[in-house]
């Protein structure tokens, strides 16, 4: 006669755990930044994945860094169509589809991290987030990264110093301003700048301080212009979720994601101030000259920006002037 043994309590527990794990909703998170190397944008997404796992709401986030799932410029389209669940994205990368997003990389619009935090709670950001939602995504976590310039030719300070240099600028607003100052423009994501400089396609680049660190651009440049007291360059790089995906989640899962996003945002705010100094130290250690813009340099750039980037945005983008006015109203 065959005997059938009842499973032990431990075996039952493992079976139940396995059943729960297999029943989890899995969200794929993609970004272009190096994974596991201290890039704060990767760290924010990884933190959210851990937070959601701890919440035990039947949700798992799988993180795909370094363009391993989608290329940098493909992420917004994939997100909007529900083919990608979550991304950490420089929002201006999607300004070709939604020109309003150029206002999140507008020269001189954000002065420092404290100013960026105030913008997050302003009518300006409400207007931007309305466009994000209409486009098929929603914000889980806000992040503004400061940045600067670097060159293998000469230090970039006043507008005259960019004349004749082939530079990568992150988006249309900066491209318009730099071109007006005499630069030649090459458009590409920050993840491609190293190779472009290595092969002579670029002499200069402007990008975030974190990207200057993560992509080791100190190996290709001779001079870095740090953000300093007069930071001309700030970029909005939020963590986004597809609205189509969001609507398919339970209320518990949505709440866990929002809590995870808030935790990641707090972490970013605590770390952001140290990134610029980390960049400066790293570049000096590698023999790169580090300079800052003076107030006169900054004002000269702003004068060009108002005549090009600001004017073109106001004239050609739906609600453009109202978006700029809302941003400028935040002291």
XYZ file of C-alpha atoms in Angstrom:
331
model
C 0.000 0.000 0.000
C 1.304 3.425 -0.885
C 1.583 5.960 1.881
C 1.056 9.658 1.253
C 2.980 12.023 3.511
C 1.426 15.308 4.423
C 3.715 18.286 3.642
C 5.475 19.871 6.576
C 4.626 23.389 7.727
C 7.958 24.596 6.373
C 7.252 23.071 2.972
C 3.827 24.641 2.926
C 5.350 28.019 3.762
C 7.809 27.751 0.901
C 5.057 26.754 -1.495
C 2.898 29.680 -0.440
C 5.836 32.101 -0.731
C 6.648 30.759 -4.182
C 3.020 31.104 -5.176
C 2.950 34.706 -3.966
C 6.221 35.523 -5.756
C 4.937 34.057 -9.013
C 1.735 36.061 -8.638
C 3.580 39.376 -8.298
C 3.014 42.044 -10.927
C 6.451 42.735 -12.426
C 7.267 46.270 -13.583
C 10.302 46.887 -15.785
C 12.266 50.059 -15.050
C 14.684 51.311 -17.727
C 17.261 54.080 -17.730
C 20.417 55.079 -19.603
C 22.734 55.523 -16.627
C 25.403 53.101 -15.346
C 24.010 50.573 -12.883
C 25.572 49.725 -9.541
C 28.243 52.438 -9.799
C 26.811 55.122 -7.540
C 24.892 57.173 -10.114
C 22.180 58.843 -8.052
C 19.528 58.278 -10.729
C 20.173 54.541 -10.712
C 20.244 54.592 -6.915
C 16.816 56.283 -6.821
C 15.257 53.582 -9.000
C 16.968 50.772 -7.069
C 15.724 52.319 -3.806
C 12.180 52.353 -5.152
C 12.473 48.689 -6.129
C 13.553 47.772 -2.582
C 10.826 49.927 -1.006
C 8.104 48.333 -3.123
C 9.395 44.825 -2.337
C 9.302 45.619 1.386
C 5.727 46.897 1.079
C 4.608 43.348 0.147
C 1.770 44.419 -2.152
C 2.372 41.871 -4.908
C 4.641 44.175 -6.893
C 8.205 43.694 -8.130
C 10.369 46.251 -9.985
C 13.113 44.886 -12.233
C 15.738 47.532 -13.038
C 17.490 47.633 -16.432
C 20.285 50.259 -16.339
C 22.686 51.410 -19.035
C 20.221 51.301 -21.958
C 20.021 47.516 -21.583
C 16.268 47.498 -22.247
C 15.582 50.666 -24.261
C 17.880 53.267 -25.786
C 17.821 56.675 -24.098
C 15.737 58.401 -26.777
C 13.281 55.506 -27.055
C 12.144 55.497 -23.436
C 9.452 58.185 -23.534
C 7.675 56.695 -26.540
C 7.779 53.207 -25.027
C 6.481 54.564 -21.705
C 3.631 56.509 -23.308
C 2.501 53.420 -25.245
C 2.687 51.133 -22.205
C 5.589 49.081 -23.606
C 7.806 50.305 -20.749
C 6.577 50.553 -17.168
C 8.972 52.922 -15.356
C 11.885 55.139 -16.373
C 14.288 57.703 -14.986
C 14.399 60.162 -17.848
C 15.843 63.603 -18.673
C 12.431 64.986 -19.600
C 13.788 67.317 -22.273
C 14.678 64.204 -24.306
C 10.949 64.017 -25.096
C 10.624 67.660 -26.159
C 10.415 66.566 -29.805
C 7.023 65.054 -28.957
C 6.030 67.613 -26.322
C 7.848 70.950 -26.869
C 6.669 72.182 -23.468
C 9.305 69.915 -21.916
C 12.050 72.270 -23.162
C 11.104 74.465 -20.212
C 12.701 71.841 -17.948
C 16.124 72.583 -19.463
C 15.932 76.327 -20.016
C 19.166 78.321 -19.469
C 19.194 80.121 -16.139
C 15.613 79.190 -15.237
C 16.743 77.291 -12.118
C 19.402 78.933 -9.967
C 20.160 76.261 -7.351
C 18.726 73.170 -5.661
C 16.690 75.185 -3.153
C 15.113 77.088 -6.043
C 14.406 73.786 -7.815
C 12.568 72.500 -4.737
C 10.359 75.587 -4.755
C 9.637 75.078 -8.450
C 8.448 71.543 -7.705
C 5.534 72.963 -5.739
C 4.677 75.754 -8.166
C 2.134 76.434 -10.898
C 4.982 75.987 -13.372
C 5.425 72.346 -12.394
C 1.674 71.771 -12.350
C 1.614 72.874 -15.995
C 4.508 70.564 -16.901
C 2.959 67.606 -15.093
C -0.345 68.178 -16.882
C 1.503 67.724 -20.195
C 3.256 64.611 -18.847
C -0.100 63.097 -17.883
C -1.721 64.023 -21.187
C 1.249 62.381 -22.915
C 0.664 59.074 -21.155
C 2.825 59.106 -18.016
C 2.860 60.399 -14.455
C 5.597 61.498 -12.068
C 6.593 59.269 -9.154
C 9.632 61.273 -8.053
C 11.031 64.736 -8.838
C 14.742 65.355 -9.412
C 16.680 68.349 -10.740
C 20.358 67.879 -11.583
C 22.744 70.788 -11.859
C 25.435 70.681 -14.501
C 28.143 72.528 -16.341
C 30.399 72.555 -19.388
C 33.586 70.750 -20.334
C 35.938 71.118 -23.278
C 39.074 69.638 -24.775
C 39.826 72.976 -26.492
C 39.423 75.846 -24.028
C 37.550 76.681 -20.830
C 33.945 77.746 -21.418
C 33.002 80.796 -19.385
C 31.773 83.829 -21.365
C 29.779 83.364 -24.598
C 32.892 84.224 -26.659
C 34.677 81.114 -25.382
C 32.244 78.730 -27.107
C 32.752 80.245 -30.550
C 33.883 77.592 -33.071
C 33.581 74.634 -30.702
C 31.446 71.617 -31.624
C 29.364 70.985 -28.511
C 26.738 68.563 -27.348
C 23.823 70.356 -25.730
C 21.095 68.382 -24.014
C 18.079 70.033 -25.612
C 16.651 72.674 -27.954
C 16.765 75.605 -25.526
C 20.493 75.251 -24.862
C 21.205 74.446 -28.498
C 19.570 77.707 -29.616
C 21.523 79.772 -27.102
C 24.874 78.094 -27.841
C 24.425 78.292 -31.607
C 23.705 82.008 -31.313
C 27.046 82.352 -29.492
C 28.895 80.695 -32.395
C 28.977 77.021 -31.434
C 28.339 74.080 -33.747
C 25.757 71.689 -32.331
C 25.668 67.887 -32.195
C 22.608 66.308 -30.589
C 22.966 63.048 -28.652
C 22.149 61.557 -25.237
C 24.763 61.949 -22.504
C 25.560 58.243 -22.718
C 27.112 58.817 -26.178
C 29.253 61.866 -25.328
C 32.374 59.925 -24.258
C 32.713 58.135 -27.601
C 31.927 61.313 -29.539
C 34.701 63.178 -27.728
C 37.087 60.252 -28.050
C 36.586 60.147 -31.835
C 36.773 63.917 -32.324
C 33.101 64.411 -33.161
C 32.839 66.752 -30.167
C 35.196 69.258 -28.580
C 32.819 70.190 -25.780
C 29.723 69.098 -23.917
C 27.261 70.319 -21.373
C 25.461 67.837 -19.173
C 24.642 67.126 -15.539
C 27.317 66.871 -12.871
C 26.255 63.266 -12.269
C 26.739 62.394 -15.936
C 30.151 64.093 -15.928
C 31.049 61.663 -13.140
C 29.315 58.486 -14.290
C 30.457 58.641 -17.909
C 34.115 59.429 -16.967
C 34.312 62.460 -19.240
C 37.379 63.611 -17.289
C 39.302 61.186 -19.503
C 38.465 63.260 -22.594
C 38.522 66.928 -21.509
C 41.048 69.507 -20.342
C 38.749 72.027 -18.654
C 35.540 71.778 -16.625
C 33.186 74.683 -15.892
C 31.500 73.757 -12.617
C 27.981 75.013 -11.718
C 29.394 77.199 -8.941
C 27.448 80.198 -7.676
C 26.019 80.931 -11.121
C 24.606 77.646 -12.405
C 23.314 78.171 -15.917
C 22.401 74.493 -16.412
C 19.721 72.572 -14.496
C 17.782 69.635 -15.897
C 14.601 67.961 -14.670
C 15.090 64.169 -14.571
C 12.031 62.616 -12.897
C 11.093 58.996 -12.347
C 7.995 58.322 -14.442
C 5.469 55.508 -14.724
C 3.315 54.732 -17.727
C -0.234 55.949 -17.089
C -1.571 52.877 -18.860
C 0.393 50.671 -16.458
C -0.585 52.815 -13.454
C -4.284 52.370 -14.131
C -3.849 48.587 -14.113
C -2.456 48.525 -10.560
C -4.392 48.120 -7.320
C -4.798 51.048 -4.936
C -2.369 49.335 -2.556
C 0.240 49.014 -5.274
C -0.226 52.634 -6.368
C 0.185 53.814 -2.770
C 3.370 51.747 -2.370
C 4.809 53.264 -5.551
C 4.011 56.808 -4.449
C 5.610 56.183 -1.048
C 8.669 54.706 -2.771
C 8.869 57.740 -5.049
C 8.712 60.108 -2.077
C 11.497 58.201 -0.321
C 13.668 58.363 -3.446
C 13.003 62.087 -3.767
C 14.054 62.730 -0.159
C 17.217 60.698 -0.745
C 18.000 62.719 -3.871
C 17.469 66.052 -2.088
C 19.922 64.988 0.627
C 22.580 63.885 -1.863
C 22.212 66.515 -4.598
C 24.319 69.223 -2.982
C 27.304 66.893 -2.675
C 27.323 65.827 -6.335
C 28.851 69.060 -7.662
C 31.730 68.907 -5.191
C 32.260 65.216 -5.943
C 32.576 66.131 -9.630
C 35.024 68.973 -8.956
C 37.223 66.778 -6.754
C 37.226 63.949 -9.294
C 38.187 66.208 -12.203
C 40.958 67.930 -10.275
C 42.338 64.537 -9.210
C 42.527 63.613 -12.893
C 44.395 66.768 -13.911
C 41.464 68.670 -15.407
C 41.378 72.445 -14.910
C 38.214 73.562 -13.092
C 36.765 77.054 -13.540
C 33.522 78.885 -12.725
C 31.430 81.450 -14.537
C 31.453 84.965 -13.140
C 28.250 86.899 -12.639
C 29.076 88.912 -15.773
C 29.522 85.672 -17.763
C 26.212 84.355 -16.456
C 24.337 87.556 -17.311
C 25.852 87.622 -20.812
C 24.569 84.091 -21.432
C 21.136 85.009 -20.082
C 20.934 87.953 -22.448
C 21.505 85.605 -25.394
C 19.039 83.074 -23.956
C 16.268 85.654 -23.647
C 16.717 86.656 -27.284
C 16.783 83.042 -28.527
C 15.597 80.196 -26.256
C 13.057 82.138 -24.215
C 11.672 84.024 -27.205
C 11.410 80.942 -29.424
C 9.736 78.977 -26.656
C 7.196 81.726 -26.009
C 6.478 82.224 -29.721
C 6.288 78.597 -30.845
C 5.198 76.398 -27.927
C 1.553 76.156 -26.883
C 1.170 78.096 -23.632
C 4.912 78.803 -23.810
C 4.884 82.323 -22.406
C 2.617 81.273 -19.537
C 4.975 78.411 -18.621
C 7.999 80.742 -18.569
C 6.121 83.387 -16.605
C 5.041 80.760 -14.033
C 8.664 79.650 -13.609
C 10.029 83.184 -13.344
C 7.408 83.998 -10.713
C 9.062 81.557 -8.293
C 11.701 83.424 -6.310
